[in-house]
């Protein structure tokens, strides 16, 4: 009797302390891994994944091509000569682009982050840049008498501003403030493609679209109504090197100049990248060989612990 009582007491203790286990009918467990599916189901899931990814890519492409307004156009991709991974800027085009800026764009737009010394060795010689700077009268001072005076420009001077302040610029352009062009190709979506399309994209508004007086229709500009009149046209200036000054040529040259202005290190960066690639192609195999040669003994070494007897 004592043994029976002890057995009942132990079984009751186990029942109270251990959690109840759910009993399920015996049978094969369901497996949800991809490797356990049949070949047909694998093909169906793979096809579905490809379709979903393709649909997402198509929707993204359509979203980029169709902007917020149905009349606004996305600028196309033009084959710029400096667009390649190892392509440099066309410095003859940069020189002509500065001429376009000086004779056309500088009447309204500033380039306050560009100085005459930046032209040296890029588009002009030092003597030419000095001659260009001396064409402008720069306000300087005060002198010993405490008065401001004007002097000929120097290489260290920045490009002069067409207006004294932003209020004067707005007053001269019917309330619109001409943007600074120093970094305009980096500040606009599309870069030089957008600027080129904007300069050459002026046209008459479509039927049913009215443009307020003083504005001009341009499908590449957000809102399609821009306060800037068409700035360039065929033979608007005469290039010093004799290049025909067609509208597309003028737009291409000024866009190349603006790309250089926004990224003066363009050629240096690509040259340095080419050097890094060439040096890395030699160093990386050597480092890998030395790693295999030096560390192969240590990596393949087997350490056995033998306890003392």
CSV table of C-alpha atoms in Angstrom, one decimal:
chain,number,residue,atom,x,y,z
A,1,UNK,CA,0.0,0.0,0.0
A,2,UNK,CA,2.8,2.4,0.8
A,3,UNK,CA,4.4,1.8,-2.6
A,4,UNK,CA,1.0,2.4,-4.4
A,5,UNK,CA,0.5,5.7,-2.5
A,6,UNK,CA,3.9,6.9,-3.5
A,7,UNK,CA,3.3,6.1,-7.2
A,8,UNK,CA,0.0,8.0,-7.2
A,9,UNK,CA,1.5,11.0,-5.5
A,10,UNK,CA,4.4,11.1,-8.1
A,11,UNK,CA,2.0,10.9,-11.0
A,12,UNK,CA,-0.2,13.7,-9.6
A,13,UNK,CA,2.9,15.9,-9.1
A,14,UNK,CA,4.0,15.4,-12.7
A,15,UNK,CA,0.5,16.2,-14.0
A,16,UNK,CA,0.4,19.5,-12.1
A,17,UNK,CA,3.9,20.7,-12.9
A,18,UNK,CA,4.3,19.6,-16.5
A,19,UNK,CA,2.2,21.5,-19.2
A,20,UNK,CA,-0.4,19.6,-21.2
A,21,UNK,CA,0.8,18.4,-24.6
A,22,UNK,CA,-1.5,18.7,-27.5
A,23,UNK,CA,-2.1,15.5,-29.2
A,24,UNK,CA,-2.5,15.7,-33.0
A,25,UNK,CA,-3.4,12.9,-35.3
A,26,UNK,CA,-0.5,11.1,-36.7
A,27,UNK,CA,0.3,12.1,-40.3
A,28,UNK,CA,2.9,13.8,-42.5
A,29,UNK,CA,3.8,17.4,-41.5
A,30,UNK,CA,3.3,20.2,-44.1
A,31,UNK,CA,6.6,21.6,-45.5
A,32,UNK,CA,6.5,25.2,-47.0
A,33,UNK,CA,10.1,25.3,-48.2
A,34,UNK,CA,10.7,26.3,-51.9
A,35,UNK,CA,12.9,23.2,-52.5
A,36,UNK,CA,10.2,20.8,-51.5
A,37,UNK,CA,7.7,22.1,-54.1
A,38,UNK,CA,7.1,20.4,-57.4
A,39,UNK,CA,8.7,21.5,-60.6
A,40,UNK,CA,5.5,23.0,-61.9
A,41,UNK,CA,4.9,25.0,-58.8
A,42,UNK,CA,8.5,26.3,-58.9
A,43,UNK,CA,8.0,27.4,-62.5
A,44,UNK,CA,4.7,29.1,-61.6
A,45,UNK,CA,6.2,31.0,-58.7
A,46,UNK,CA,9.3,32.0,-60.7
A,47,UNK,CA,7.1,33.3,-63.5
A,48,UNK,CA,5.0,35.2,-61.1
A,49,UNK,CA,8.1,36.8,-59.5
A,50,UNK,CA,9.4,37.9,-63.0
A,51,UNK,CA,6.0,39.4,-63.9
A,52,UNK,CA,5.8,41.3,-60.7
A,53,UNK,CA,9.3,42.7,-61.1
A,54,UNK,CA,8.7,43.6,-64.7
A,55,UNK,CA,5.5,45.3,-63.8
A,56,UNK,CA,7.2,47.3,-61.1
A,57,UNK,CA,10.0,48.3,-63.5
A,58,UNK,CA,7.5,49.4,-66.2
A,59,UNK,CA,5.5,51.4,-63.7
A,60,UNK,CA,8.8,53.1,-62.5
A,61,UNK,CA,9.8,53.9,-66.1
A,62,UNK,CA,6.3,55.3,-66.9
A,63,UNK,CA,6.5,57.4,-63.8
A,64,UNK,CA,9.8,58.9,-64.9
A,65,UNK,CA,8.6,59.6,-68.5
A,66,UNK,CA,5.3,61.1,-67.6
A,67,UNK,CA,5.7,64.0,-65.2
A,68,UNK,CA,3.1,65.7,-63.0
A,69,UNK,CA,1.5,67.4,-65.9
A,70,UNK,CA,0.4,65.8,-69.1
A,71,UNK,CA,1.9,68.7,-71.1
A,72,UNK,CA,5.3,68.6,-69.4
A,73,UNK,CA,8.0,66.6,-71.3
A,74,UNK,CA,10.9,64.7,-69.9
A,75,UNK,CA,14.2,65.8,-71.6
A,76,UNK,CA,15.7,63.1,-73.8
A,77,UNK,CA,19.2,61.7,-73.3
A,78,UNK,CA,21.6,63.4,-75.7
A,79,UNK,CA,24.9,61.8,-76.7
A,80,UNK,CA,27.3,64.3,-75.0
A,81,UNK,CA,30.9,63.9,-75.9
A,82,UNK,CA,31.8,64.0,-72.2
A,83,UNK,CA,29.2,61.5,-71.2
A,84,UNK,CA,31.4,58.4,-71.3
A,85,UNK,CA,33.2,57.0,-68.3
A,86,UNK,CA,36.6,58.0,-69.7
A,87,UNK,CA,35.5,60.9,-71.9
A,88,UNK,CA,36.8,64.4,-71.2
A,89,UNK,CA,35.1,67.8,-71.8
A,90,UNK,CA,35.4,69.4,-75.2
A,91,UNK,CA,37.5,72.5,-74.2
A,92,UNK,CA,36.9,74.2,-77.5
A,93,UNK,CA,33.2,73.9,-76.8
A,94,UNK,CA,33.8,75.2,-73.2
A,95,UNK,CA,35.5,78.3,-74.7
A,96,UNK,CA,32.6,78.9,-77.1
A,97,UNK,CA,30.2,78.3,-74.3
A,98,UNK,CA,31.8,81.1,-72.3
A,99,UNK,CA,31.4,83.4,-75.3
A,100,UNK,CA,27.7,82.6,-75.4
A,101,UNK,CA,27.4,83.2,-71.7
A,102,UNK,CA,29.3,86.5,-71.9
A,103,UNK,CA,27.3,87.9,-74.9
A,104,UNK,CA,23.9,86.4,-74.2
A,105,UNK,CA,23.3,85.0,-70.7
A,106,UNK,CA,25.3,87.5,-68.6
A,107,UNK,CA,22.7,90.2,-69.4
A,108,UNK,CA,20.4,88.5,-66.8
A,109,UNK,CA,22.1,85.6,-65.1
A,110,UNK,CA,24.9,85.6,-62.6
A,111,UNK,CA,27.7,83.1,-62.0
A,112,UNK,CA,28.8,84.4,-58.7
A,113,UNK,CA,30.9,81.3,-57.8
A,114,UNK,CA,33.1,81.5,-60.9
A,115,UNK,CA,36.2,83.8,-61.1
A,116,UNK,CA,38.3,84.8,-64.1
A,117,UNK,CA,41.2,82.8,-62.8
A,118,UNK,CA,39.2,79.6,-63.3
A,119,UNK,CA,39.3,80.1,-67.0
A,120,UNK,CA,43.1,79.8,-67.1
A,121,UNK,CA,44.3,76.5,-68.5
A,122,UNK,CA,40.7,75.4,-69.3
A,123,UNK,CA,39.4,77.6,-72.1
A,124,UNK,CA,41.8,80.6,-72.1
A,125,UNK,CA,45.4,81.4,-71.5
A,126,UNK,CA,46.5,83.5,-68.6
A,127,UNK,CA,46.9,86.6,-70.9
A,128,UNK,CA,43.5,86.1,-72.4
A,129,UNK,CA,41.8,85.7,-69.0
A,130,UNK,CA,43.6,88.9,-67.8
A,131,UNK,CA,42.4,90.8,-70.9
A,132,UNK,CA,38.8,89.6,-70.3
A,133,UNK,CA,38.9,90.6,-66.6
A,134,UNK,CA,40.3,94.1,-67.4
A,135,UNK,CA,37.2,94.8,-69.6
A,136,UNK,CA,35.1,95.2,-66.5
A,137,UNK,CA,35.2,98.0,-63.9
A,138,UNK,CA,35.2,96.5,-60.4
A,139,UNK,CA,34.1,98.4,-57.3
A,140,UNK,CA,36.8,98.3,-54.7
A,141,UNK,CA,37.9,100.1,-51.5
A,142,UNK,CA,37.8,101.9,-49.3
A,143,UNK,CA,41.1,103.7,-50.1
A,144,UNK,CA,43.2,105.7,-47.7
A,145,UNK,CA,40.6,108.5,-47.7
A,146,UNK,CA,37.8,106.0,-46.9
A,147,UNK,CA,36.2,106.2,-50.3
A,148,UNK,CA,35.2,103.5,-52.6
A,149,UNK,CA,36.7,103.5,-56.1
A,150,UNK,CA,36.6,101.5,-59.3
A,151,UNK,CA,39.5,99.6,-60.9
A,152,UNK,CA,40.0,97.3,-63.8
A,153,UNK,CA,39.2,93.7,-63.1
A,154,UNK,CA,41.8,91.1,-62.1
A,155,UNK,CA,42.1,87.3,-62.3
A,156,UNK,CA,41.0,87.0,-58.7
A,157,UNK,CA,37.8,88.8,-59.3
A,158,UNK,CA,34.5,86.9,-59.7
A,159,UNK,CA,32.2,87.3,-62.7
A,160,UNK,CA,30.4,90.6,-62.4
A,161,UNK,CA,26.7,90.6,-61.6
A,162,UNK,CA,24.2,92.2,-64.0
A,163,UNK,CA,22.1,93.7,-61.2
A,164,UNK,CA,23.0,95.3,-57.9
A,165,UNK,CA,20.7,93.1,-55.9
A,166,UNK,CA,17.8,90.6,-56.2
A,167,UNK,CA,15.1,93.3,-56.0
A,168,UNK,CA,16.6,95.1,-59.0
A,169,UNK,CA,16.8,91.8,-60.9
A,170,UNK,CA,13.1,91.1,-60.2
A,171,UNK,CA,12.1,94.6,-61.2
A,172,UNK,CA,13.9,94.3,-64.5
A,173,UNK,CA,12.3,90.9,-65.3
A,174,UNK,CA,8.6,91.4,-64.4
A,175,UNK,CA,9.0,89.9,-61.0
A,176,UNK,CA,10.9,86.8,-62.0
A,177,UNK,CA,14.4,86.2,-60.5
A,178,UNK,CA,16.9,84.8,-63.0
A,179,UNK,CA,18.7,81.9,-61.3
A,180,UNK,CA,22.4,81.8,-60.8
A,181,UNK,CA,24.0,79.5,-63.4
A,182,UNK,CA,27.1,78.4,-61.5
A,183,UNK,CA,25.6,75.0,-60.6
A,184,UNK,CA,22.4,75.0,-62.6
A,185,UNK,CA,23.1,71.7,-64.4
A,186,UNK,CA,23.4,69.9,-61.0
A,187,UNK,CA,20.4,71.7,-59.5
A,188,UNK,CA,18.0,70.6,-62.3
A,189,UNK,CA,16.8,67.1,-62.9
A,190,UNK,CA,18.3,66.0,-66.2
A,191,UNK,CA,21.4,68.2,-66.0
A,192,UNK,CA,22.6,69.5,-69.4
A,193,UNK,CA,19.9,67.5,-71.1
A,194,UNK,CA,17.3,69.6,-69.4
A,195,UNK,CA,19.1,72.9,-70.1
A,196,UNK,CA,19.5,72.0,-73.8
A,197,UNK,CA,15.9,71.0,-74.1
A,198,UNK,CA,14.8,74.1,-72.4
A,199,UNK,CA,16.8,76.4,-74.6
A,200,UNK,CA,15.7,74.7,-77.8
A,201,UNK,CA,12.1,73.8,-76.8
A,202,UNK,CA,10.2,77.0,-77.1
A,203,UNK,CA,7.1,76.6,-79.2
A,204,UNK,CA,3.5,77.8,-79.6
A,205,UNK,CA,1.1,76.5,-76.9
A,206,UNK,CA,-1.3,73.8,-78.0
A,207,UNK,CA,-4.9,74.5,-78.8
A,208,UNK,CA,-6.9,75.2,-75.6
A,209,UNK,CA,-3.9,76.3,-73.5
A,210,UNK,CA,-3.6,80.0,-72.7
A,211,UNK,CA,-0.4,81.6,-71.6
A,212,UNK,CA,-0.5,84.8,-69.5
A,213,UNK,CA,1.1,87.9,-71.2
A,214,UNK,CA,4.8,88.1,-70.5
A,215,UNK,CA,5.2,84.3,-70.3
A,216,UNK,CA,6.3,81.9,-72.9
A,217,UNK,CA,5.3,78.3,-73.5
A,218,UNK,CA,8.0,75.7,-73.0
A,219,UNK,CA,7.0,72.0,-72.5
A,220,UNK,CA,10.2,71.2,-70.7
A,221,UNK,CA,9.7,73.8,-68.0
A,222,UNK,CA,7.7,72.8,-64.9
A,223,UNK,CA,4.3,74.5,-65.4
A,224,UNK,CA,5.1,75.1,-69.1
A,225,UNK,CA,5.0,78.9,-68.6
A,226,UNK,CA,8.5,80.5,-68.3
A,227,UNK,CA,9.2,84.2,-67.9
A,228,UNK,CA,12.4,84.0,-69.9
A,229,UNK,CA,12.0,84.9,-73.6
A,230,UNK,CA,13.7,82.5,-76.2
A,231,UNK,CA,17.3,83.4,-75.5
A,232,UNK,CA,19.0,81.9,-78.5
A,233,UNK,CA,18.4,81.5,-82.2
A,234,UNK,CA,20.4,80.9,-85.4
A,235,UNK,CA,23.3,83.3,-85.8
A,236,UNK,CA,22.7,85.1,-82.6
A,237,UNK,CA,26.5,85.7,-82.3
A,238,UNK,CA,29.6,85.1,-84.3
A,239,UNK,CA,32.1,82.6,-82.9
A,240,UNK,CA,35.7,83.6,-82.7
A,241,UNK,CA,36.9,80.3,-84.2
A,242,UNK,CA,34.4,80.5,-87.1
A,243,UNK,CA,32.1,77.7,-86.0
A,244,UNK,CA,28.6,78.1,-87.5
A,245,UNK,CA,26.4,79.5,-84.7
A,246,UNK,CA,23.2,77.5,-85.2
A,247,UNK,CA,20.7,77.2,-82.4
A,248,UNK,CA,21.7,73.7,-81.5
A,249,UNK,CA,25.4,74.5,-81.7
A,250,UNK,CA,24.9,77.5,-79.4
A,251,UNK,CA,22.8,75.5,-76.9
A,252,UNK,CA,25.4,72.6,-77.0
A,253,UNK,CA,28.3,74.9,-76.3
A,254,UNK,CA,26.7,76.8,-73.4
A,255,UNK,CA,25.6,73.5,-71.8
A,256,UNK,CA,29.1,72.1,-72.0
A,257,UNK,CA,30.4,75.3,-70.4
A,258,UNK,CA,27.8,75.0,-67.6
A,259,UNK,CA,28.8,71.4,-67.0
A,260,UNK,CA,32.4,72.5,-66.6
A,261,UNK,CA,31.3,75.4,-64.3
A,262,UNK,CA,29.3,73.1,-62.1
A,263,UNK,CA,32.0,70.4,-62.1
A,264,UNK,CA,35.5,71.9,-62.7
A,265,UNK,CA,37.1,68.6,-61.5
A,266,UNK,CA,35.3,66.6,-64.2
A,267,UNK,CA,38.4,65.7,-66.3
A,268,UNK,CA,40.7,65.3,-63.2
A,269,UNK,CA,38.2,63.0,-61.5
A,270,UNK,CA,38.0,60.7,-64.5
A,271,UNK,CA,41.7,60.7,-65.0
A,272,UNK,CA,42.2,59.8,-61.4
A,273,UNK,CA,39.6,57.0,-61.7
A,274,UNK,CA,41.5,55.6,-64.7
A,275,UNK,CA,44.7,55.6,-62.7
A,276,UNK,CA,43.0,53.8,-59.8
A,277,UNK,CA,41.6,51.1,-62.1
A,278,UNK,CA,45.0,50.5,-63.7
A,279,UNK,CA,46.9,50.4,-60.5
A,280,UNK,CA,44.3,48.2,-58.8
A,281,UNK,CA,44.4,45.7,-61.7
A,282,UNK,CA,48.0,45.1,-60.8
A,283,UNK,CA,48.0,45.4,-57.0
A,284,UNK,CA,44.9,43.3,-56.3
A,285,UNK,CA,46.2,40.1,-58.0
A,286,UNK,CA,49.5,40.5,-56.2
A,287,UNK,CA,47.9,41.0,-52.9
A,288,UNK,CA,45.7,38.0,-53.4
A,289,UNK,CA,48.7,35.8,-54.4
A,290,UNK,CA,50.7,37.0,-51.4
A,291,UNK,CA,47.7,36.3,-49.1
A,292,UNK,CA,47.4,32.8,-50.5
A,293,UNK,CA,51.1,32.2,-50.3
A,294,UNK,CA,51.6,33.6,-46.8
A,295,UNK,CA,48.5,32.4,-45.1
A,296,UNK,CA,48.0,29.0,-46.7
A,297,UNK,CA,50.3,27.4,-44.1
A,298,UNK,CA,48.5,29.0,-41.2
A,299,UNK,CA,45.0,28.4,-42.6
A,300,UNK,CA,45.7,24.7,-43.3
A,301,UNK,CA,47.5,24.1,-40.0
A,302,UNK,CA,45.8,21.6,-37.7
A,303,UNK,CA,46.1,22.1,-34.0
A,304,UNK,CA,45.6,19.0,-31.8
A,305,UNK,CA,45.3,19.3,-28.0
A,306,UNK,CA,46.9,16.4,-26.2
A,307,UNK,CA,46.1,16.5,-22.5
A,308,UNK,CA,48.9,15.5,-20.2
A,309,UNK,CA,48.9,12.0,-19.0
